[in-house]
Amino acid sequence: MNRCFNCKKESTEIILDLGESPIANNLETDLDESKNAKKFPLSLRKCKTSCNHIQIGNIIDQKEIFSDYFYMPSFSKTLTKHLQEISSDLNKRFGIEKESLIIDIGSNDGTFLESTRQYTNKILGIDPAKNLATIANNKGINTLNSFFTNDLAKEIREKYGKAKFIVSTNTFAHTPEINDFVQGVKNLISNEGVIIIEIHYLGSMVNDNSFDTIYHEHFSYWSLENLNNLFKRYDLNIFDASIIPVHHGQLRIYISKNKNLKKTKSFKKILEIEKDEDLIGNKLNSFCKNVNKIKKELVDLLEKISNEGKKVNGYGAPAKASTLINFIGENNLEYIYDRSELKQGKFIPGTSIQIKNPDEIKKDKPDYIFLFAWNFTNEIIDDLKLNYNFKGKIIIPIPNLKIITI
Ligand SMILES: [Zn+2]
């Protein structure tokens, strides 16, 4: 279990222990099954060689995690808009021509590819979740229901040719087979093509104290420095990088085989900051120490609310809600509201907390709402005020505990 996904040596060590947690996205329909959901150790490991790779402590079979998937960007206006902007950005910057093949790895319900149809019909999605691939294919977005591997990349190249653009948002960290993935995109991209990867960024996690983004489906936790070393090994050139506000600071990188593309200022700046701050050294170490302090603050607050006889329910049931709840305990949380119909009626794995339609807020009248989807704070507060007439206190747990009254 101490084998590094990146350099493949037996050289990793635990740096943060979050106890045990079930698979975060496997929402249960049955209360007993939810309470008895199988839990796995959840921790973060770091490679002790100069590779410095940061990864999850325990590997769970990807098939268990991704075959049926409830996360869909189309449920959030912010995310849908974000994906649409990637395609207009690609077109402006590099030009999408009618014959340009665009491939989306981890294409989910096809939201991104849908926004590229105005430029080209040569689009292909790849997603391992059967339910999502079906939704996308029903919308007319050609989607292969499969994991992305180097073998699949070769098959696609035979059938469709090389891609002008490969886009992969929130997927690259979802595989322990890092080297196979990079070899696959290298085989599939044309010489002048551009690969865009958006990924959960280690720098944001550390800056925001967002330990709740550690869960079993996130296999790797990347700094730009580590990514740069990885792609260099495959003779691929990261020429641009930026930190974008989605998911509270994702890292977007642009990669090409073309060495003539100059590295941007933004790319150099992020690397420089990481080195100055000693991101994968001291800064990461203090983050790990902070996590237990945050847990105590949250448990104390929930206990105080319970002693006052006040009611607290949650809002937003993303995977990170599962990490957070399983780490701090259920306490007095009874329900979590979420707009996704796929999630409603189900339970946060490992708990008896049921997910409800937010329309119920008007009836339940909780005194406090604990915001698990804290990265969408503004969108949710607007919704709570305008659509659900909520008046009360909102607990924002991360980056720093904050209570606001609306
Ligand atoms: Zn390593």
Short mmCIF file of C-alpha atoms in Angstrom, two decimals, residues 40-357:
data_model
loop_
_atom_site.label_atom_id
_atom_site.label_comp_id
_atom_site.label_asym_id
_atom_site.label_seq_id
_atom_site.Cartn_x
_atom_site.Cartn_y
_atom_site.Cartn_z
CA PHE A 40 -12.13 2.16 4.30
CA PRO A 41 -9.17 3.94 5.88
CA LEU A 42 -8.88 7.49 4.53
CA SER A 43 -5.49 9.11 4.61
CA LEU A 44 -2.96 11.06 2.60
CA ARG A 45 0.48 9.73 1.72
CA LYS A 46 3.57 11.41 0.37
CA CYS A 47 6.38 9.87 -1.62
CA LYS A 48 9.59 10.23 0.34
CA THR A 49 11.86 10.22 -2.71
CA SER A 50 12.52 13.37 -4.75
CA CYS A 51 9.33 12.52 -6.69
CA ASN A 52 7.29 14.04 -3.79
CA HIS A 53 4.02 12.65 -5.15
CA ILE A 54 0.99 13.10 -2.90
CA GLN A 55 -1.69 10.44 -3.05
CA ILE A 56 -4.57 8.74 -1.26
CA GLY A 57 -3.60 6.20 1.40
CA ASN A 58 -5.89 3.38 0.23
CA ILE A 59 -6.82 2.29 -3.25
CA ILE A 60 -10.37 1.14 -3.83
CA ASP A 61 -11.24 -0.56 -7.09
CA GLN A 62 -12.22 2.15 -9.57
CA LYS A 63 -15.16 0.04 -10.74
CA GLU A 64 -16.70 0.31 -7.26
CA ILE A 65 -16.41 4.07 -7.43
CA PHE A 66 -17.22 5.11 -10.96
CA SER A 67 -19.64 2.60 -12.49
CA ASP A 68 -22.67 4.48 -11.22
CA TYR A 69 -22.07 8.14 -10.56
CA PHE A 70 -24.26 10.87 -9.15
CA TYR A 71 -22.14 13.93 -9.74
CA MET A 72 -23.36 15.97 -12.71
CA PRO A 73 -22.15 19.47 -13.56
CA SER A 74 -25.43 20.25 -15.31
CA PHE A 75 -27.08 20.56 -11.87
CA SER A 76 -25.06 23.68 -11.18
CA LYS A 77 -25.47 26.83 -13.22
CA THR A 78 -21.93 27.86 -12.30
CA LEU A 79 -20.40 24.60 -13.54
CA THR A 80 -22.42 24.49 -16.75
CA LYS A 81 -21.33 28.03 -17.55
CA HIS A 82 -17.73 27.15 -16.71
CA LEU A 83 -17.72 24.22 -19.17
CA GLN A 84 -19.28 26.37 -21.89
CA GLU A 85 -16.54 28.94 -21.35
CA ILE A 86 -13.82 26.34 -21.92
CA SER A 87 -15.11 25.75 -25.44
CA SER A 88 -15.38 29.45 -26.29
CA ASP A 89 -11.89 29.97 -24.84
CA LEU A 90 -10.49 27.13 -26.96
CA ASN A 91 -12.08 28.55 -30.06
CA LYS A 92 -10.81 32.08 -29.43
CA ARG A 93 -7.30 31.05 -28.56
CA PHE A 94 -6.57 28.14 -30.87
CA GLY A 95 -9.46 28.05 -33.33
CA ILE A 96 -11.80 25.07 -33.47
CA GLU A 97 -12.24 24.05 -37.09
CA LYS A 98 -15.05 21.95 -38.53
CA GLU A 99 -12.72 18.97 -38.90
CA SER A 100 -11.16 19.34 -35.43
CA LEU A 101 -11.74 16.25 -33.32
CA ILE A 102 -12.48 17.11 -29.69
CA ILE A 103 -12.28 14.40 -27.05
CA ASP A 104 -13.52 14.77 -23.50
CA ILE A 105 -12.09 12.27 -21.02
CA GLY A 106 -14.52 11.88 -18.12
CA SER A 107 -17.23 13.52 -20.19
CA ASN A 108 -19.93 12.97 -17.56
CA ASP A 109 -23.39 13.79 -19.00
CA GLY A 110 -21.91 15.48 -22.09
CA THR A 111 -22.35 19.06 -20.89
CA PHE A 112 -18.94 20.25 -22.16
CA LEU A 113 -19.15 18.52 -25.55
CA GLU A 114 -22.63 19.89 -26.09
CA SER A 115 -21.15 23.38 -25.98
CA THR A 116 -18.60 22.51 -28.69
CA ARG A 117 -21.21 21.34 -31.21
CA GLN A 118 -21.55 24.88 -32.56
CA TYR A 119 -17.97 24.56 -33.89
CA THR A 120 -17.55 20.91 -34.89
CA ASN A 121 -19.48 17.65 -35.11
CA LYS A 122 -16.39 15.57 -34.51
CA ILE A 123 -16.77 15.06 -30.80
CA LEU A 124 -16.22 12.04 -28.60
CA GLY A 125 -16.89 11.53 -24.92
CA ILE A 126 -15.43 8.84 -22.69
CA ASP A 127 -16.94 8.07 -19.31
CA PRO A 128 -16.95 4.94 -17.14
CA ALA A 129 -20.33 5.68 -15.51
CA LYS A 130 -23.03 3.77 -17.39
CA ASN A 131 -25.83 6.06 -16.19
CA LEU A 132 -24.01 9.17 -17.41
CA ALA A 133 -22.88 7.73 -20.75
CA THR A 134 -26.51 6.80 -21.42
CA ILE A 135 -27.71 10.32 -20.65
CA ALA A 136 -25.05 11.78 -22.98
CA ASN A 137 -25.74 9.33 -25.83
CA ASN A 138 -29.46 10.07 -25.52
CA LYS A 139 -28.61 13.73 -26.10
CA GLY A 140 -26.77 12.74 -29.29
CA ILE A 141 -23.28 13.14 -27.77
CA ASN A 142 -21.26 10.14 -28.95
CA THR A 143 -19.91 8.67 -25.70
CA LEU A 144 -17.88 5.52 -25.01
CA ASN A 145 -18.78 3.90 -21.72
CA SER A 146 -15.28 3.04 -20.56
CA PHE A 147 -12.29 4.02 -18.45
CA PHE A 148 -9.61 5.92 -20.34
CA THR A 149 -6.47 3.83 -20.83
CA ASN A 150 -3.58 3.83 -23.24
CA ASP A 151 -5.11 0.77 -24.96
CA LEU A 152 -8.38 2.63 -25.49
CA ALA A 153 -6.43 5.64 -26.79
CA LYS A 154 -4.87 3.45 -29.48
CA GLU A 155 -8.29 2.06 -30.50
CA ILE A 156 -9.74 5.57 -30.72
CA ARG A 157 -6.79 6.76 -32.82
CA GLU A 158 -7.38 3.88 -35.27
CA LYS A 159 -11.06 4.66 -35.61
CA TYR A 160 -11.25 8.47 -35.35
CA GLY A 161 -7.70 9.71 -35.97
CA LYS A 162 -5.74 12.05 -33.70
CA ALA A 163 -7.43 14.74 -31.69
CA LYS A 164 -6.92 18.48 -32.04
CA PHE A 165 -8.15 19.00 -28.51
CA ILE A 166 -8.34 16.70 -25.53
CA VAL A 167 -10.16 18.11 -22.55
CA SER A 168 -10.36 16.44 -19.18
CA THR A 169 -11.98 18.18 -16.25
CA ASN A 170 -11.98 16.57 -12.83
CA THR A 171 -10.85 13.20 -14.08
CA PHE A 172 -7.05 12.96 -14.13
CA ALA A 173 -6.85 12.67 -10.34
CA HIS A 174 -9.42 9.85 -10.51
CA THR A 175 -7.00 7.15 -11.59
CA PRO A 176 -3.99 5.56 -9.90
CA GLU A 177 -2.68 4.72 -13.39
CA ILE A 178 -1.04 8.08 -13.94
CA ASN A 179 1.61 6.89 -16.37
CA ASP A 180 -0.86 4.97 -18.53
CA PHE A 181 -3.15 8.02 -18.72
CA VAL A 182 -0.36 10.36 -19.82
CA GLN A 183 0.93 7.85 -22.37
CA GLY A 184 -2.66 7.56 -23.67
CA VAL A 185 -3.19 11.30 -24.21
CA LYS A 186 0.26 11.51 -25.81
CA ASN A 187 -0.74 8.83 -28.32
CA LEU A 188 -4.04 10.50 -29.06
CA ILE A 189 -3.13 14.17 -29.47
CA SER A 190 -1.98 15.59 -32.83
CA ASN A 191 1.40 17.35 -33.11
CA GLU A 192 -0.18 20.78 -32.98
CA GLY A 193 -2.99 19.73 -30.66
CA VAL A 194 -3.69 21.05 -27.18
CA ILE A 195 -4.59 19.07 -24.08
CA ILE A 196 -6.43 20.89 -21.32
CA ILE A 197 -6.60 19.31 -17.92
CA GLU A 198 -8.45 20.75 -14.98
CA ILE A 199 -7.66 19.25 -11.70
CA HIS A 200 -8.23 19.52 -8.00
CA TYR A 201 -5.25 21.70 -6.97
CA LEU A 202 -3.10 20.89 -3.97
CA GLY A 203 -2.29 24.58 -3.46
CA SER A 204 -5.99 25.46 -3.11
CA MET A 205 -6.65 22.54 -0.79
CA VAL A 206 -3.84 23.62 1.50
CA ASN A 207 -4.74 27.34 1.35
CA ASP A 208 -8.43 26.67 2.02
CA ASN A 209 -8.02 23.98 4.65
CA SER A 210 -10.30 21.94 2.42
CA PHE A 211 -9.43 18.51 3.73
CA ASP A 212 -13.01 17.51 2.81
CA THR A 213 -11.83 17.22 -0.81
CA ILE A 214 -9.79 14.20 0.24
CA TYR A 215 -11.78 11.13 -0.64
CA HIS A 216 -11.11 7.76 -2.19
CA GLU A 217 -11.93 8.79 -5.74
CA HIS A 218 -9.24 11.49 -5.63
CA PHE A 219 -6.19 9.32 -6.04
CA SER A 220 -3.61 12.08 -6.49
CA TYR A 221 -3.16 15.62 -5.13
CA TRP A 222 -1.15 17.69 -7.59
CA SER A 223 1.06 20.69 -7.36
CA LEU A 224 2.08 22.34 -10.64
CA GLU A 225 5.68 21.43 -9.93
CA ASN A 226 4.84 17.72 -9.69
CA LEU A 227 2.68 17.87 -12.83
CA ASN A 228 5.42 19.65 -14.72
CA ASN A 229 7.93 16.95 -13.81
CA LEU A 230 5.50 14.24 -14.86
CA PHE A 231 4.69 15.66 -18.32
CA LYS A 232 8.36 16.50 -18.97
CA ARG A 233 9.13 12.82 -18.51
CA TYR A 234 6.80 12.13 -21.46
CA ASP A 235 8.31 14.91 -23.54
CA LEU A 236 5.12 16.94 -23.28
CA ASN A 237 5.18 20.66 -22.67
CA ILE A 238 2.95 22.38 -20.10
CA PHE A 239 2.94 25.88 -21.57
CA ASP A 240 0.21 27.57 -19.57
CA ALA A 241 -1.40 27.20 -16.16
CA SER A 242 -3.98 29.15 -14.23
CA ILE A 243 -5.97 28.82 -11.08
CA ILE A 244 -9.65 29.15 -11.83
CA PRO A 245 -12.38 29.87 -9.29
CA VAL A 246 -14.45 26.72 -9.97
CA HIS A 247 -14.44 24.22 -7.07
CA HIS A 248 -12.69 26.87 -4.99
CA GLY A 249 -9.53 27.05 -7.05
CA GLN A 250 -8.92 24.33 -9.61
CA LEU A 251 -5.71 24.20 -11.56
CA ARG A 252 -6.02 24.34 -15.35
CA ILE A 253 -3.03 23.33 -17.43
CA TYR A 254 -2.45 23.50 -21.19
CA ILE A 255 -0.16 20.87 -22.64
CA SER A 256 1.23 20.32 -26.11
CA LYS A 257 3.81 18.30 -28.01
CA ASN A 258 4.78 21.55 -29.70
CA LYS A 259 7.87 22.90 -27.89
CA ASN A 260 7.61 26.26 -29.67
CA LEU A 261 4.68 27.31 -27.54
CA LYS A 262 6.25 29.69 -25.02
CA LYS A 263 5.57 29.21 -21.34
CA THR A 264 3.22 31.91 -20.09
CA LYS A 265 3.84 34.33 -17.24
CA SER A 266 0.99 32.78 -15.31
CA PHE A 267 2.61 29.33 -15.53
CA LYS A 268 5.94 30.70 -14.27
CA LYS A 269 4.26 32.68 -11.50
CA ILE A 270 2.40 29.68 -10.06
CA LEU A 271 5.59 27.60 -10.04
CA GLU A 272 7.45 30.41 -8.35
CA ILE A 273 4.81 30.81 -5.63
CA GLU A 274 4.82 27.05 -4.96
CA LYS A 275 8.59 27.13 -4.48
CA ASP A 276 8.57 30.30 -2.34
CA GLU A 277 5.85 28.92 -0.08
CA ASP A 278 7.38 25.46 0.04
CA LEU A 279 3.96 24.08 -0.86
CA ILE A 280 4.83 20.39 -0.86
CA GLY A 281 7.02 20.78 2.25
CA ASN A 282 6.33 23.06 5.20
CA LYS A 283 3.02 24.39 3.96
CA LEU A 284 1.56 20.95 3.46
CA ASN A 285 2.79 19.90 6.91
CA SER A 286 1.00 22.77 8.66
CA PHE A 287 -2.20 22.01 6.73
CA CYS A 288 -2.11 18.46 8.06
CA LYS A 289 -1.73 19.76 11.61
CA ASN A 290 -4.63 22.18 11.17
CA VAL A 291 -7.18 19.55 10.24
CA ASN A 292 -7.77 18.20 13.74
CA LYS A 293 -8.19 21.72 15.11
CA ILE A 294 -10.97 22.36 12.58
CA LYS A 295 -12.70 19.13 13.56
CA LYS A 296 -12.82 20.22 17.21
CA GLU A 297 -14.25 23.64 16.34
CA LEU A 298 -17.06 22.10 14.29
CA VAL A 299 -17.94 19.43 16.85
CA ASP A 300 -18.04 22.08 19.63
CA LEU A 301 -20.31 24.31 17.56
CA LEU A 302 -22.78 21.50 16.77
CA GLU A 303 -22.85 20.51 20.43
CA LYS A 304 -23.63 24.10 21.44
CA ILE A 305 -26.49 24.26 18.93
CA SER A 306 -27.85 20.96 20.22
CA ASN A 307 -27.66 22.18 23.85
CA GLU A 308 -29.65 25.25 22.87
CA GLY A 309 -32.37 22.98 21.47
CA LYS A 310 -31.92 24.45 17.98
CA LYS A 311 -32.34 22.55 14.73
CA VAL A 312 -29.50 22.24 12.21
CA ASN A 313 -29.74 20.69 8.74
CA GLY A 314 -27.18 20.63 5.95
CA TYR A 315 -27.24 22.00 2.43
CA GLY A 316 -25.46 20.38 -0.50
CA ALA A 317 -24.54 16.70 -0.64
CA PRO A 318 -21.38 16.61 -2.75
CA ALA A 319 -18.82 13.87 -2.10
CA LYS A 320 -16.97 16.18 0.26
CA ALA A 321 -19.99 16.23 2.61
CA SER A 322 -19.38 12.54 3.12
CA THR A 323 -15.71 13.03 4.06
CA LEU A 324 -16.55 15.86 6.43
CA ILE A 325 -19.46 14.10 8.17
CA ASN A 326 -17.65 10.79 8.52
CA PHE A 327 -14.67 12.65 9.99
CA ILE A 328 -16.50 14.90 12.49
CA GLY A 329 -19.41 12.51 13.16
CA GLU A 330 -23.15 12.91 12.53
CA ASN A 331 -23.72 14.95 15.68
CA ASN A 332 -27.23 16.48 15.54
CA LEU A 333 -27.50 16.79 11.76
CA GLU A 334 -30.79 15.31 10.62
CA TYR A 335 -31.16 16.07 6.92
CA ILE A 336 -29.22 17.53 4.03
CA TYR A 337 -30.99 19.43 1.26
CA ASP A 338 -29.80 19.04 -2.32
CA ARG A 339 -31.33 20.10 -5.63
CA SER A 340 -30.22 16.93 -7.42
CA GLU A 341 -33.20 14.61 -7.86
CA LEU A 342 -30.80 11.68 -8.24
CA LYS A 343 -29.65 12.20 -4.66
CA GLN A 344 -32.96 12.99 -2.97
CA GLY A 345 -34.28 10.24 -0.69
CA LYS A 346 -30.83 8.67 -0.41
CA PHE A 347 -28.48 8.72 2.59
CA ILE A 348 -25.01 10.15 3.14
CA PRO A 349 -22.97 6.90 3.17
CA GLY A 350 -22.11 5.64 6.65
CA THR A 351 -24.79 7.78 8.32
CA SER A 352 -28.54 8.09 8.89
CA ILE A 353 -28.62 11.57 7.36
CA GLN A 354 -31.13 11.61 4.51
CA ILE A 355 -30.99 13.91 1.49
CA LYS A 356 -34.13 15.94 0.84
CA ASN A 357 -35.53 18.33 -1.73
#
